[in-house]
PDB file of C-alpha atoms in Angstrom:
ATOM      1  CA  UNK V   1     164.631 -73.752 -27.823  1.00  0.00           C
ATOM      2  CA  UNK V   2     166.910 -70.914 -25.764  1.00  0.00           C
ATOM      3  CA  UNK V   3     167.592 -71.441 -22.355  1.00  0.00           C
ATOM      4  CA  UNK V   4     169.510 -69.961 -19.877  1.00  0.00           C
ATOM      5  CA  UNK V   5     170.633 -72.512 -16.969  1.00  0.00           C
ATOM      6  CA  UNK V   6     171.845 -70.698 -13.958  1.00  0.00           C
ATOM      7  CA  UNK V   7     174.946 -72.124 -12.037  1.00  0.00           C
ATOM      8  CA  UNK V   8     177.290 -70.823  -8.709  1.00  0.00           C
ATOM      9  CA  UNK V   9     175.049 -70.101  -6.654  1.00  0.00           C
ATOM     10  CA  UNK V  10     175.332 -71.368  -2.367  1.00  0.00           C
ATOM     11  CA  UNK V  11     176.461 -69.799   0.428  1.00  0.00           C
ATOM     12  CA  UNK V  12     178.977 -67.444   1.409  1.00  0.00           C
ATOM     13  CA  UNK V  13     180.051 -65.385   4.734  1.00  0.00           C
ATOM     14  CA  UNK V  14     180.281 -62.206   4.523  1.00  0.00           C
ATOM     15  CA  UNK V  15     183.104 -60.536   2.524  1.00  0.00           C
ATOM     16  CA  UNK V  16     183.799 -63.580   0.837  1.00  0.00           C
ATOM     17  CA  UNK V  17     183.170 -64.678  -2.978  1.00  0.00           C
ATOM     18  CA  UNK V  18     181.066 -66.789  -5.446  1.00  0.00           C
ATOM     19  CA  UNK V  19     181.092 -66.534  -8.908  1.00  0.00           C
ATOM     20  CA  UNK V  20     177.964 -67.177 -11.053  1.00  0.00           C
ATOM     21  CA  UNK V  21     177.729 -68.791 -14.112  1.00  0.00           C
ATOM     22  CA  UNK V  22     174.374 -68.600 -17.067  1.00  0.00           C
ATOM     23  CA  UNK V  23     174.988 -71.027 -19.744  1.00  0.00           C
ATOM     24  CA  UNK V  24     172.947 -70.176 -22.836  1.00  0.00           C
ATOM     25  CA  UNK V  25     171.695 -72.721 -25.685  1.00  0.00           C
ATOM     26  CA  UNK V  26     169.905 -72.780 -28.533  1.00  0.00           C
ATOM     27  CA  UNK V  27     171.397 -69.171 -29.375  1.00  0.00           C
ATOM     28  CA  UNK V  28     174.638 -67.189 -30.182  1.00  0.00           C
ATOM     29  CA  UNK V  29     175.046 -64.654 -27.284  1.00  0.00           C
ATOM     30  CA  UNK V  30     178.058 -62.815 -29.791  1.00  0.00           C
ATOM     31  CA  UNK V  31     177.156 -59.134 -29.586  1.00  0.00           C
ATOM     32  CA  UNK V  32     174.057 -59.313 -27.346  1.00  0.00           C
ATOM     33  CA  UNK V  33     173.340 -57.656 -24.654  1.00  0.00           C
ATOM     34  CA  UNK V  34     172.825 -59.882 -21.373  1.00  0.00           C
ATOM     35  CA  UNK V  35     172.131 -58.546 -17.739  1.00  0.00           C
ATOM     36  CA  UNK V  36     172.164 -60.117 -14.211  1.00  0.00           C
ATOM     37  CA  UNK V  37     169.027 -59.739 -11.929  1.00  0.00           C
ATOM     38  CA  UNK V  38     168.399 -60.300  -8.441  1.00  0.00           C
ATOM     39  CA  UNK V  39     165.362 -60.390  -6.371  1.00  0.00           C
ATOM     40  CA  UNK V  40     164.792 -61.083  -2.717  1.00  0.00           C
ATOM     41  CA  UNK V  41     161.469 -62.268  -0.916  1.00  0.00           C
ATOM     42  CA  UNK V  42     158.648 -59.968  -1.025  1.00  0.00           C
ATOM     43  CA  UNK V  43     160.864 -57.521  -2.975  1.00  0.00           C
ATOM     44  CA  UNK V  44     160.964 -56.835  -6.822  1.00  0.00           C
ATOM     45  CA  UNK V  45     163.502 -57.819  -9.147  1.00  0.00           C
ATOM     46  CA  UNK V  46     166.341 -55.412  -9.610  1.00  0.00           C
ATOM     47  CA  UNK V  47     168.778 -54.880 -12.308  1.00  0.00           C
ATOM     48  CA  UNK V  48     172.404 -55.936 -10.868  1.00  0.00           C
ATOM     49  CA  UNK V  49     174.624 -55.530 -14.068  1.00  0.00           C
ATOM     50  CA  UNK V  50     174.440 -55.810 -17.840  1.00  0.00           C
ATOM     51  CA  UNK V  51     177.234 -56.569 -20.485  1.00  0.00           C
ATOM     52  CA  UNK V  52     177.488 -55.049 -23.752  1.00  0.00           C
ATOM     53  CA  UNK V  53     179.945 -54.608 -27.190  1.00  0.00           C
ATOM     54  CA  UNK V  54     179.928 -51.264 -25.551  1.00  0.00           C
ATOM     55  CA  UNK V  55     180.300 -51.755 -22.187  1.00  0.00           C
ATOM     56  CA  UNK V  56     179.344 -52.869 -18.374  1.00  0.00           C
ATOM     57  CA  UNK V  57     176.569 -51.209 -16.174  1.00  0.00           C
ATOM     58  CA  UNK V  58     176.409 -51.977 -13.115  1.00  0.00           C
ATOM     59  CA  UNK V  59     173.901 -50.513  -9.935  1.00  0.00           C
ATOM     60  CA  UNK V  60     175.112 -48.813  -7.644  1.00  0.00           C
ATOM     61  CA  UNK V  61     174.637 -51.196  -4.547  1.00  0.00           C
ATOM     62  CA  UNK V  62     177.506 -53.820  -6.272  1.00  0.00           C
ATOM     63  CA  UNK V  63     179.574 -51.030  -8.107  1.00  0.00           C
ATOM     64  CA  UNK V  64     182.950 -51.708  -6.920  1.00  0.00           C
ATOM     65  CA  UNK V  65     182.113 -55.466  -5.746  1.00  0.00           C
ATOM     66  CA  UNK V  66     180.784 -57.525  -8.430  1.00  0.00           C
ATOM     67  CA  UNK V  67     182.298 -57.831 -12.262  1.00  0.00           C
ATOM     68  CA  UNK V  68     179.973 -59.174 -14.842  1.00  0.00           C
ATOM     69  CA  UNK V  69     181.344 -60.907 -18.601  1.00  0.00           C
ATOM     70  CA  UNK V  70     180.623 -62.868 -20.960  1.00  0.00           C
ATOM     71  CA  UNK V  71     182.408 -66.228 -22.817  1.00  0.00           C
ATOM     72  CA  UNK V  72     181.089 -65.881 -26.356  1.00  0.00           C
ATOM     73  CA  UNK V  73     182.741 -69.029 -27.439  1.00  0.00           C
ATOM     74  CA  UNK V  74     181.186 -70.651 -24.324  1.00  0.00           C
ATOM     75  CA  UNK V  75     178.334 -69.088 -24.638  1.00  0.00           C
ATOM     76  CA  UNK V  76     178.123 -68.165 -21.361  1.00  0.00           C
ATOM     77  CA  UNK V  77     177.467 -64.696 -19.246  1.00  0.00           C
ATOM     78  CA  UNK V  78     179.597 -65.013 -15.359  1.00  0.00           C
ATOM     79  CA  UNK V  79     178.663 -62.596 -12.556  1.00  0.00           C
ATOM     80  CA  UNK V  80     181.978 -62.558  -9.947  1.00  0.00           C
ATOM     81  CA  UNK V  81     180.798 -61.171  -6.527  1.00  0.00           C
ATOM     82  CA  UNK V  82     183.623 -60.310  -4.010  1.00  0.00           C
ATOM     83  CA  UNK V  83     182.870 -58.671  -0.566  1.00  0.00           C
ATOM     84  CA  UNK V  84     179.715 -60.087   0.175  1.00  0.00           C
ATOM     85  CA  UNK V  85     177.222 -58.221   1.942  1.00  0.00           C
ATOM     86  CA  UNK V  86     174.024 -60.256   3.513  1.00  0.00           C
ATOM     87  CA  UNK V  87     171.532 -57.548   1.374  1.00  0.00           C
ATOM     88  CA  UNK V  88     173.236 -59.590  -1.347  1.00  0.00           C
ATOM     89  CA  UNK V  89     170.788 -62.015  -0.565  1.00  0.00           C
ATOM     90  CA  UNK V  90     168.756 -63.108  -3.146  1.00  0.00           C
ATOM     91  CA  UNK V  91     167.824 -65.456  -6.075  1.00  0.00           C
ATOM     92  CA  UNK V  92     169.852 -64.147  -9.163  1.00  0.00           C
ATOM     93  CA  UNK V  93     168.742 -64.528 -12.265  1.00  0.00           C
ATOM     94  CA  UNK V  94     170.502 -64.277 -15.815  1.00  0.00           C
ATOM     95  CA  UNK V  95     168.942 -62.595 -18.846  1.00  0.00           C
ATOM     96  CA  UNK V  96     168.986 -61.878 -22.311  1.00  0.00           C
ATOM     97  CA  UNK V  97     168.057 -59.313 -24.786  1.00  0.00           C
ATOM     98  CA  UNK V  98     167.493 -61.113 -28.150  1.00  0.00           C
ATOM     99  CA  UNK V  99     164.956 -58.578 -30.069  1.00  0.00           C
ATOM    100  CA  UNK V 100     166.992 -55.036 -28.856  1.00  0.00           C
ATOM    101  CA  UNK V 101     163.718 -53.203 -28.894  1.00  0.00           C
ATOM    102  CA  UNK V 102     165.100 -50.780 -25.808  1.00  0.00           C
ATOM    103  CA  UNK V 103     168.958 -50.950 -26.804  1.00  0.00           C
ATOM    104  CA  UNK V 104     170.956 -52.880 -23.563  1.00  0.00           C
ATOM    105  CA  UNK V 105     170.172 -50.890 -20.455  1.00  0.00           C
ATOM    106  CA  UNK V 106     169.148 -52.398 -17.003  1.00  0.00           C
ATOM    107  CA  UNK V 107     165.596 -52.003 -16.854  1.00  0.00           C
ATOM    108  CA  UNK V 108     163.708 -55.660 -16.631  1.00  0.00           C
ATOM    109  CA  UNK V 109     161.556 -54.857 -20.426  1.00  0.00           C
ATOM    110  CA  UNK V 110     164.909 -55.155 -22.254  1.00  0.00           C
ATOM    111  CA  UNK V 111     165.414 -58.755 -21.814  1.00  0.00           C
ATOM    112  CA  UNK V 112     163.009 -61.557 -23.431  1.00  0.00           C
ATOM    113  CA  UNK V 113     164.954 -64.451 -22.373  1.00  0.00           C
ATOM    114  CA  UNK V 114     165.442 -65.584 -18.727  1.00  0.00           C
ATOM    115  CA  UNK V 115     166.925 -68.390 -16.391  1.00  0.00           C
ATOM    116  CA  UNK V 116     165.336 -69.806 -13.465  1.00  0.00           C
ATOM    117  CA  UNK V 117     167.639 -68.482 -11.131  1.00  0.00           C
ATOM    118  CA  UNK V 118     170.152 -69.602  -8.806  1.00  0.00           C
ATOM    119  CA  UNK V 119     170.379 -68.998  -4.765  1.00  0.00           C
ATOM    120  CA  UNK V 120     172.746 -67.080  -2.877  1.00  0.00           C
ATOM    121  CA  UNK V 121     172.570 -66.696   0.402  1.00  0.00           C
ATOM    122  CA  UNK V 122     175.189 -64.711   2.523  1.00  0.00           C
ATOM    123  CA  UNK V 123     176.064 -65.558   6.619  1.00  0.00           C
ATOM    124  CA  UNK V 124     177.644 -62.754   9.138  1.00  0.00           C
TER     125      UNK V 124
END
């Protein structure tokens, strides 16, 4: 069975930091691509970053912020968010693209495996 636990999550004020965690079992993340999400209430899920062999991606609203990687011998995909902004708000979720039917890009189709999310909440 894969699963992807979700871990970091809390609160924060704003401009400070929390660091995420997604610890995968049941499968190798080595060269796959893996992507943070985030969605707030009443709002879709949105792409916040994705990791690849080739690269990072990240949108535009944490560009300069937030820093995603990935522990392969941990098996685990981290999401460090710095300068917290209270539209950070948001359950985050971690995901994973096991069948590369799209290549590793942030759009929510590329990724067949997700976590249940973890809370972050942001106070001014």
């Amino acid at each position: 069975q894969v699963q992807l636990v979700e871990s970091g999550g809390g609160s924060a004020q704003a401009g400070g930091t929390l660091r995420l965690s997604c610890a995968v079992s049941g499968y190798r993340t080595g060269d796959r691509c893996m992507a943070w999400f985030r969605q707030a209430p009443g709002k879709e899920r949105e792409a916040v970053a994705r990791i690849s062999g080739g690269g990072r991606t990240y949108a535009d609203s944490v560009k300069g912020r937030f820093t995603i990687s990935k522990d392969n011998d941990k098996n685990t995909l981290y999401l460090q968010m710095s300068s917290l902004k209270p539209e950070d708000i948001a359950m985050y979720y971690c995901a994973l693209d096991s069948l590369r039917l799209y290549g590793c890009r942030l759009g929510r189709e590329s990724y067949d495996y997700w976590g249940q999310g973890t809370q972050v909440t942001v106070s001014t």
